[in-house]
């Protein structure tokens, strides 16, 4: 088993011994450390330090050994948004997964190949472009070897519930539609994968909740309550001081939710988001949650451009203050209703009706996008009266003498 210093090694090794009767294990990791929890096993357990991506070193380690099964669980995380991933960060994540698996497959042609992949390779994951690619390779390798008649299976794991100190990470995963797998359930899924006919399977637990919180390809699998209407930030019509207070509370509340805090009071307004514990992934989630709550499209660099909750609340307040002078649609439509009533009550003689119609058409023309060709064609085909009405619409009143001429 490679990656034997990782958190999964102990439970998996014990399960292979107690459930599958394995009696001879070689646990390989870069450090050579023996995982905890293996005391009292009825098996011979040997540990070795080896970089499995180093073909020569791995070949030396395996020389003279008869290996029935190779469990490849080696892996490294180096998450970051795609613009921050350089060649070194890509290699750091790809090398142990891809080269390690390829070397095992080459050097152990008779062994059953069990690859510990990740659901990130199937579903993707925020900030995990490099990790997703590495795991997609494992899934493809298992399919290739199975097609050639070799025993191979790749299990794309969701998260295991092994670390009690990952409350914030578990909350974030649950909001994304995935819950950690209890160890017993995960080991049962491993058994199913080993016994099943498929060379690549995905093993994860879906969180039951709103479909909007689940990756798109999984939404049909999750029971969902009736969709609730979009939240109203309730900022329209507030006095400036009240609006600023409401925005400050919203910013701190969303920040607390992203970081896994039950109390927004733990978010100090004058501390930087970085000091509060934000990284690039939590910053993106925070931006998305805040934008949804406010009904705004917010920039990806939000917490870097406005580094404290107080700065961000002030920035958002400026945006809402700048928009407060705009007429909202209900007010505008109410004005249309009053205009329609006034037009109905207006004088019904032909001249008044024609001039009113021209003014309305002029306003409508201002709201209707036109290409340059359409505008030229429309103007060239206009009658004298239509041209004069257009001038009236643009200037707001007839020019002296045009009233008489139009008659």
XYZ file of C-alpha atoms in Angstrom:
407
model
C 0.000 0.000 0.000
C 1.364 3.381 -1.020
C 0.526 6.605 0.783
C 0.692 4.587 4.000
C 1.356 7.620 6.190
C -2.033 9.103 5.275
C -5.157 9.090 7.424
C -6.831 6.308 5.408
C -4.005 3.799 5.786
C -4.759 2.588 9.317
C -8.452 1.744 8.802
C -7.841 0.260 5.345
C -4.938 -1.953 6.450
C -6.854 -3.249 9.466
C -9.867 -3.953 7.232
C -7.765 -5.860 4.687
C -6.359 -8.040 7.458
C -9.560 -8.645 9.424
C -12.081 -8.774 6.582
C -10.053 -10.113 3.646
C -7.485 -12.258 5.443
C -4.387 -10.442 4.191
C -1.360 -11.652 6.174
C 1.646 -9.893 4.631
C 1.710 -6.135 4.055
C 4.321 -3.688 2.803
C 3.377 -0.117 3.755
C 5.137 2.468 1.613
C 5.360 6.215 2.162
C 7.925 8.956 1.706
C 8.597 8.966 5.454
C 8.364 5.234 6.084
C 6.233 5.832 9.179
C 3.900 3.074 10.377
C 0.281 4.262 10.651
C -1.327 4.306 14.069
C -3.915 1.750 15.148
C -2.262 -1.397 13.795
C -1.305 -2.985 17.103
C -2.428 -6.570 17.584
C -2.963 -7.364 13.901
C -2.632 -11.014 12.940
C -0.333 -10.154 10.035
C 3.255 -9.283 9.198
C 3.491 -5.541 8.592
C 6.624 -4.012 7.085
C 7.100 -0.312 6.394
C 9.455 1.298 3.886
C 10.396 4.817 2.855
C 10.165 5.277 -0.908
C 9.045 7.891 -3.419
C 6.753 5.822 -5.630
C 7.097 8.383 -8.418
C 10.797 7.419 -8.597
C 10.707 4.335 -10.812
C 14.226 3.167 -9.983
C 13.655 3.417 -6.234
C 10.323 1.615 -6.475
C 11.807 -1.130 -8.629
C 14.555 -1.701 -6.065
C 12.004 -1.882 -3.247
C 9.826 -4.419 -5.068
C 12.652 -6.624 -6.323
C 12.174 -10.261 -5.263
C 8.700 -9.698 -3.803
C 5.551 -11.482 -4.932
C 2.751 -8.936 -4.747
C -0.889 -10.027 -5.088
C -2.482 -6.592 -4.669
C -1.216 -3.021 -4.916
C -3.310 -0.349 -3.182
C -2.212 3.063 -4.442
C -3.309 5.760 -1.982
C -0.413 8.195 -2.357
C -1.395 11.785 -2.975
C -0.605 15.417 -2.261
C -2.917 18.440 -2.103
C -1.921 21.906 -3.270
C -5.212 23.719 -3.848
C -5.421 27.076 -5.546
C -7.384 28.995 -8.143
C -6.314 28.132 -11.678
C -4.476 31.408 -12.270
C -2.221 30.599 -9.301
C -1.252 27.097 -10.498
C 2.216 27.091 -12.030
C 4.195 24.136 -13.392
C 5.747 23.346 -10.017
C 2.372 23.174 -8.252
C 0.937 20.999 -11.011
C 3.873 18.577 -10.842
C 3.727 18.401 -7.050
C 0.164 17.054 -7.204
C 0.317 15.046 -10.438
C 3.599 13.224 -9.828
C 2.755 10.942 -6.875
C -0.683 10.090 -8.267
C 0.025 9.554 -11.955
C 3.653 8.448 -12.097
C 3.271 6.330 -8.974
C 0.285 4.493 -10.457
C 1.969 4.036 -13.827
C 5.111 2.581 -12.210
C 3.090 0.153 -10.069
C 1.127 -1.011 -13.096
C 4.329 -1.578 -15.058
C 6.395 -3.225 -12.316
C 3.583 -5.431 -10.939
C 1.829 -6.793 -14.041
C 0.278 -9.756 -12.170
C -1.006 -7.819 -9.159
C -4.547 -6.591 -8.681
C -4.413 -2.806 -8.956
C -6.587 -0.837 -6.499
C -6.336 2.915 -7.062
C -7.602 5.403 -4.497
C -8.910 8.200 -6.680
C -11.097 11.153 -5.675
C -14.553 12.416 -6.539
C -12.771 15.629 -7.552
C -11.786 13.832 -10.757
C -15.451 13.117 -11.508
C -17.223 16.234 -10.242
C -14.437 18.797 -10.105
C -13.837 20.923 -7.049
C -13.161 24.600 -6.317
C -9.426 25.230 -6.473
C -8.628 21.593 -7.281
C -7.895 21.682 -11.005
C -4.548 19.944 -10.502
C -5.942 17.354 -8.087
C -8.952 16.645 -10.327
C -6.678 15.985 -13.309
C -4.461 13.615 -11.315
C -7.434 11.554 -10.157
C -9.075 11.492 -13.579
C -5.844 9.859 -14.765
C -6.234 7.077 -12.178
C -9.800 6.373 -13.314
C -8.686 6.199 -16.951
C -5.729 3.950 -16.095
C -8.007 1.463 -14.328
C -10.353 1.369 -17.320
C -7.433 0.841 -19.684
C -6.020 -2.066 -17.700
C -9.433 -3.661 -17.185
C -10.038 -3.490 -20.934
C -6.734 -5.332 -21.417
C -7.898 -8.128 -19.106
C -6.043 -7.061 -15.954
C -7.608 -6.829 -12.513
C -7.920 -3.129 -11.781
C -10.369 -0.817 -10.050
C -10.253 2.891 -9.292
C -12.425 4.193 -6.450
C -13.165 7.916 -6.663
C -13.669 8.663 -2.975
C -15.662 11.422 -1.437
C -14.308 12.706 1.892
C -13.955 10.311 4.830
C -15.066 11.427 8.302
C -11.712 10.780 9.949
C -10.628 14.191 11.284
C -12.695 15.656 14.129
C -10.951 19.002 13.684
C -12.368 19.688 10.225
C -15.738 21.192 11.211
C -15.440 24.169 8.847
C -14.383 21.911 5.950
C -17.277 19.526 6.629
C -19.740 22.425 6.640
C -18.345 23.681 3.343
C -18.618 20.233 1.750
C -22.197 19.847 2.996
C -23.122 23.188 1.422
C -21.686 21.780 -1.798
C -23.938 18.720 -1.561
C -21.479 16.139 -0.182
C -21.180 14.742 3.353
C -18.173 12.871 4.792
C -18.376 9.083 4.737
C -18.276 7.306 8.115
C -15.326 4.924 8.146
C -17.493 1.805 8.351
C -19.584 2.892 5.383
C -16.465 3.738 3.375
C -14.936 0.313 4.012
C -18.191 -1.361 2.965
C -18.045 0.596 -0.288
C -14.446 -0.539 -0.760
C -15.622 -4.145 -0.470
C -18.347 -3.499 -3.034
C -15.822 -1.959 -5.427
C -13.427 -4.912 -5.065
C -16.230 -7.411 -5.691
C -17.973 -5.478 -8.447
C -17.521 -5.605 -12.229
C -16.765 -1.929 -12.840
C -13.179 -0.677 -13.256
C -14.001 2.845 -12.062
C -16.591 3.728 -9.422
C -17.444 6.761 -7.304
C -18.000 6.345 -3.557
C -19.528 9.293 -1.730
C -22.485 10.352 0.405
C -24.837 13.044 -0.874
C -26.139 15.723 1.468
C -29.913 16.076 1.358
C -30.851 19.681 0.869
C -31.797 22.256 -1.771
C -30.865 21.152 -5.277
C -29.064 24.446 -5.820
C -26.453 23.318 -3.277
C -25.643 20.089 -5.142
C -23.333 19.733 -8.167
C -25.457 19.909 -11.299
C -24.920 16.306 -12.437
C -26.185 14.969 -9.082
C -29.306 17.100 -8.573
C -31.737 14.492 -9.867
C -30.487 12.044 -7.191
C -31.262 14.233 -4.178
C -34.663 14.762 -2.537
C -35.358 18.458 -2.367
C -37.965 20.640 -0.674
C -39.974 23.119 -2.684
C -37.745 25.965 -3.778
C -37.972 29.070 -1.622
C -38.150 32.531 -3.195
C -34.904 34.450 -3.526
C -33.892 36.340 -0.408
C -34.602 40.065 -0.330
C -31.731 41.978 1.265
C -34.309 44.492 2.517
C -32.122 47.532 1.774
C -34.507 49.511 -0.400
C -35.845 52.610 1.298
C -33.580 52.403 4.342
C -31.941 55.484 5.799
C -28.172 55.594 5.104
C -27.161 54.742 8.691
C -29.572 51.825 8.850
C -28.465 50.561 5.436
C -24.800 50.620 6.491
C -25.596 48.706 9.688
C -27.595 46.115 7.743
C -24.756 45.617 5.248
C -22.171 45.298 8.010
C -24.249 42.607 9.731
C -24.744 40.764 6.444
C -21.021 40.781 5.609
C -20.069 39.499 9.057
C -22.822 36.882 9.052
C -21.814 35.456 5.673
C -18.147 35.453 6.690
C -19.008 33.531 9.856
C -21.014 30.970 7.868
C -18.157 30.341 5.440
C -15.644 29.897 8.269
C -17.964 27.569 10.191
C -18.776 29.922 13.082
C -22.239 29.837 14.610
C -21.851 33.388 15.948
C -21.138 36.371 13.685
C -19.722 38.100 16.755
C -16.494 36.190 16.157
C -15.961 38.225 12.981
C -14.242 41.482 13.951
C -15.027 44.280 11.519
C -11.517 45.748 11.519
C -9.539 42.510 11.186
C -8.459 41.503 7.703
C -10.172 38.574 6.029
C -6.775 36.887 5.822
C -6.309 37.161 9.587
C -9.801 35.785 10.094
C -8.805 32.622 8.217
C -9.882 33.205 4.608
C -8.004 31.541 1.762
C -8.630 31.693 -1.983
C -11.348 29.019 -1.863
C -13.258 30.435 1.081
C -12.979 33.890 -0.508
C -14.740 32.641 -3.627
C -17.464 30.926 -1.605
C -17.921 34.087 0.446
C -18.200 36.186 -2.724
C -20.822 33.819 -4.141
C -22.905 33.723 -0.946
C -22.782 37.485 -0.484
C -23.656 38.143 -4.118
C -26.639 35.790 -3.909
C -27.872 37.456 -0.714
C -27.629 40.927 -2.244
C -28.666 40.079 -5.786
C -25.374 41.487 -7.088
C -22.575 40.207 -9.290
C -19.434 40.741 -7.221
C -15.829 40.644 -8.358
C -13.696 37.561 -7.575
C -11.069 39.732 -5.833
C -13.629 41.139 -3.409
C -11.839 40.346 -0.136
C -8.478 41.430 -1.513
C -9.740 44.765 -2.835
C -11.633 45.427 0.420
C -9.523 43.590 3.021
C -11.684 43.964 6.160
C -15.410 43.442 6.777
C -15.707 47.173 7.524
C -14.044 48.091 4.208
C -16.271 45.697 2.297
C -19.461 46.921 3.963
C -18.501 50.520 3.101
C -17.868 49.524 -0.530
C -21.236 47.795 -0.789
C -22.925 50.778 0.830
C -21.464 53.035 -1.863
C -22.886 50.761 -4.539
C -26.357 50.795 -3.038
C -26.199 54.529 -2.376
C -25.274 55.108 -6.015
C -28.240 53.058 -7.162
C -30.744 54.624 -4.768
C -31.613 57.386 -7.242
C -32.668 54.949 -9.954
C -36.379 54.360 -10.480
C -37.412 50.798 -9.700
C -39.719 48.881 -12.040
C -42.848 48.969 -9.836
C -42.595 52.771 -9.619
C -41.988 53.027 -13.365
C -44.957 50.799 -14.216
C -47.179 52.789 -11.871
C -46.207 55.890 -13.848
C -47.152 54.042 -17.053
C -50.574 53.278 -15.580
C -51.117 56.951 -14.754
C -50.008 57.913 -18.275
C -52.413 55.408 -19.824
C -55.288 56.845 -17.785
C -54.349 60.388 -18.828
C -54.183 59.396 -22.497
C -57.616 57.812 -22.301
C -59.056 61.004 -20.824
C -57.306 63.289 -23.337
C -59.089 65.034 -26.196
C -60.090 62.594 -28.866
C -59.697 64.861 -31.935
C -57.489 63.562 -34.733
C -54.706 66.131 -34.341
C -54.266 65.537 -30.595
C -54.417 61.791 -31.026
C -51.872 61.784 -33.848
C -49.421 64.030 -32.025
C -49.737 61.958 -28.842
C -49.110 58.753 -30.774
C -45.996 60.244 -32.339
C -44.613 61.266 -28.958
C -45.190 57.777 -27.563
C -43.534 56.208 -30.617
C -40.587 58.548 -30.127
C -40.145 57.399 -26.527
C -40.437 53.776 -27.585
C -37.830 54.331 -30.274
C -35.379 55.552 -27.621
C -35.815 52.285 -25.686
C -35.481 50.006 -28.729
C -31.902 49.083 -29.756
C -31.272 49.538 -33.474
C -28.438 48.681 -35.761
C -27.006 51.526 -37.812
C -28.671 50.140 -40.971
C -32.093 49.943 -39.307
C -31.810 53.525 -38.046
C -30.873 54.907 -41.467
C -33.669 52.960 -43.172
C -36.267 54.093 -40.626
C -35.248 57.755 -40.948
C -35.145 57.661 -44.781
C -38.691 56.273 -44.961
C -40.177 58.702 -42.421
C -42.819 61.224 -43.509
C -42.423 64.961 -42.871
C -44.809 64.746 -39.938
C -42.845 61.808 -38.471
C -39.583 63.736 -38.742
C -41.144 66.770 -37.001
C -42.546 64.462 -34.287
C -39.097 62.959 -33.803
C -37.653 66.452 -33.321
C -40.421 67.189 -30.818
C -39.615 63.977 -28.935
C -35.923 64.810 -28.792
C -36.314 68.497 -27.814
C -39.377 68.172 -25.614
C -41.591 70.774 -27.418
C -42.343 71.901 -30.979
C -39.977 74.414 -32.528
C -41.556 77.779 -33.444
C -43.393 77.542 -36.753
C -43.357 73.756 -36.966
C -46.799 73.474 -35.372
C -48.333 75.416 -38.243
C -46.232 73.648 -40.895
C -47.240 70.198 -39.651
C -50.868 71.164 -40.217
